[in-house]
């Protein structure tokens, strides 16, 4: 077992984990953060996307021990009390989800895209989200949601929210 200390959604946690434990397993099984989901477990679908020090990573592709000393933000750390993050709000406004399975990962990835391109073109959004798959194939409204978030938050800080 290895001792790790990290910040997750603003809370400091310290734990003993097996060296082979994946970050997504740690978040779900040890911290109960089931908003981060597992779709493929092979870094193909993006459902497990979280932020590690403010950049998106596929948490099925990162070991929990690699997060030692770092900051992790999950979908559960985005809202401010009852106030949704602007990108969450945009997905609600533009019907950016159907079954919702891909949504946590899509939103985490979308925030990363918006941090890099505060006023993205549609092509930049599509390119930025290409590692995230939606089984419901709702891509049109997902892209619309990200463009809506860019338009309505007006700045990187607004789109980035809790980072
Ligand atoms: S579960 Fe991590 S990319 Fe699919
Ligand atoms: S909304 Fe169902 S997988 Fe994307």
Coordinates of C-alpha atoms in Angstrom, one line a residue, residues 23-110:
X23 CA -7.7 7.2 -10.2
X24 CA -11.3 6.6 -11.4
X25 CA -11.5 3.6 -9.0
X26 CA -10.2 5.7 -6.1
X27 CA -12.7 8.5 -6.8
X28 CA -15.7 6.1 -7.1
X29 CA -14.9 3.4 -4.7
X30 CA -13.0 5.2 -1.9
X31 CA -14.5 8.7 -2.1
X32 CA -18.0 7.7 -3.4
X33 CA -17.7 10.2 -6.2
X34 CA -19.8 8.2 -8.6
X35 CA -20.5 11.2 -10.9
X36 CA -17.3 10.2 -12.7
X37 CA -18.3 7.2 -14.7
X38 CA -16.5 4.3 -16.4
X39 CA -17.5 3.6 -20.0
X40 CA -14.7 1.7 -21.5
X41 CA -11.9 1.5 -19.0
X42 CA -9.5 1.7 -21.9
X43 CA -9.1 5.5 -22.4
X44 CA -11.3 5.5 -25.5
X45 CA -14.7 7.1 -24.4
X46 CA -13.8 10.0 -22.1
X47 CA -16.7 9.2 -19.6
X48 CA -14.2 9.2 -16.8
X49 CA -12.7 12.7 -17.6
X50 CA -11.7 14.8 -14.5
X51 CA -9.3 17.7 -14.1
X52 CA -5.9 17.1 -12.7
X53 CA -4.4 20.5 -11.7
X54 CA -6.9 22.1 -14.0
X55 CA -6.3 20.1 -17.1
X56 CA -8.6 17.3 -18.3
X57 CA -7.4 13.7 -18.0
X58 CA -9.1 10.4 -18.5
X59 CA -9.0 9.0 -15.0
X60 CA -9.1 5.4 -16.1
X61 CA -5.7 6.1 -17.6
X62 CA -4.1 7.6 -14.4
X63 CA -3.1 5.7 -11.3
X64 CA -4.3 7.1 -8.0
X65 CA -0.7 7.4 -6.9
X66 CA 0.0 9.7 -9.8
X67 CA -2.5 12.1 -8.3
X68 CA -0.5 12.3 -5.1
X69 CA 0.2 16.0 -4.2
X70 CA -2.1 17.2 -6.9
X71 CA -5.6 18.8 -7.2
X72 CA -8.4 16.8 -8.7
X73 CA -11.7 18.3 -9.8
X74 CA -14.7 16.1 -10.7
X75 CA -18.1 16.9 -12.0
X76 CA -19.2 16.9 -8.4
X77 CA -16.9 19.8 -7.5
X78 CA -18.2 22.2 -10.2
X79 CA -21.5 23.5 -8.9
X80 CA -21.4 26.2 -6.2
X81 CA -24.1 25.1 -3.8
X82 CA -27.3 25.2 -5.8
X83 CA -25.7 27.3 -8.5
X84 CA -24.7 25.2 -11.5
X85 CA -21.4 25.8 -13.3
X86 CA -22.0 27.8 -16.5
X87 CA -21.2 24.8 -18.6
X88 CA -23.6 22.6 -16.6
X89 CA -26.2 25.3 -17.1
X90 CA -25.5 25.4 -20.8
X91 CA -26.0 21.6 -21.2
X92 CA -29.3 22.0 -19.4
X93 CA -30.4 25.0 -21.5
X94 CA -29.4 23.4 -24.9
X95 CA -30.5 19.8 -24.1
X96 CA -26.9 18.7 -24.3
X97 CA -27.8 15.3 -22.7
X98 CA -30.0 12.4 -23.4
X99 CA -29.2 9.4 -21.1
X100 CA -26.5 11.5 -19.4
X101 CA -23.9 8.8 -19.3
X102 CA -21.3 10.7 -21.2
X103 CA -22.3 14.1 -19.7
X104 CA -19.9 14.3 -16.7
X105 CA -16.9 13.6 -19.0
X106 CA -18.2 15.9 -21.7
X107 CA -18.6 18.8 -19.3
X108 CA -15.2 18.3 -17.8
X109 CA -13.6 18.2 -21.3
X110 CA -15.7 21.1 -22.5

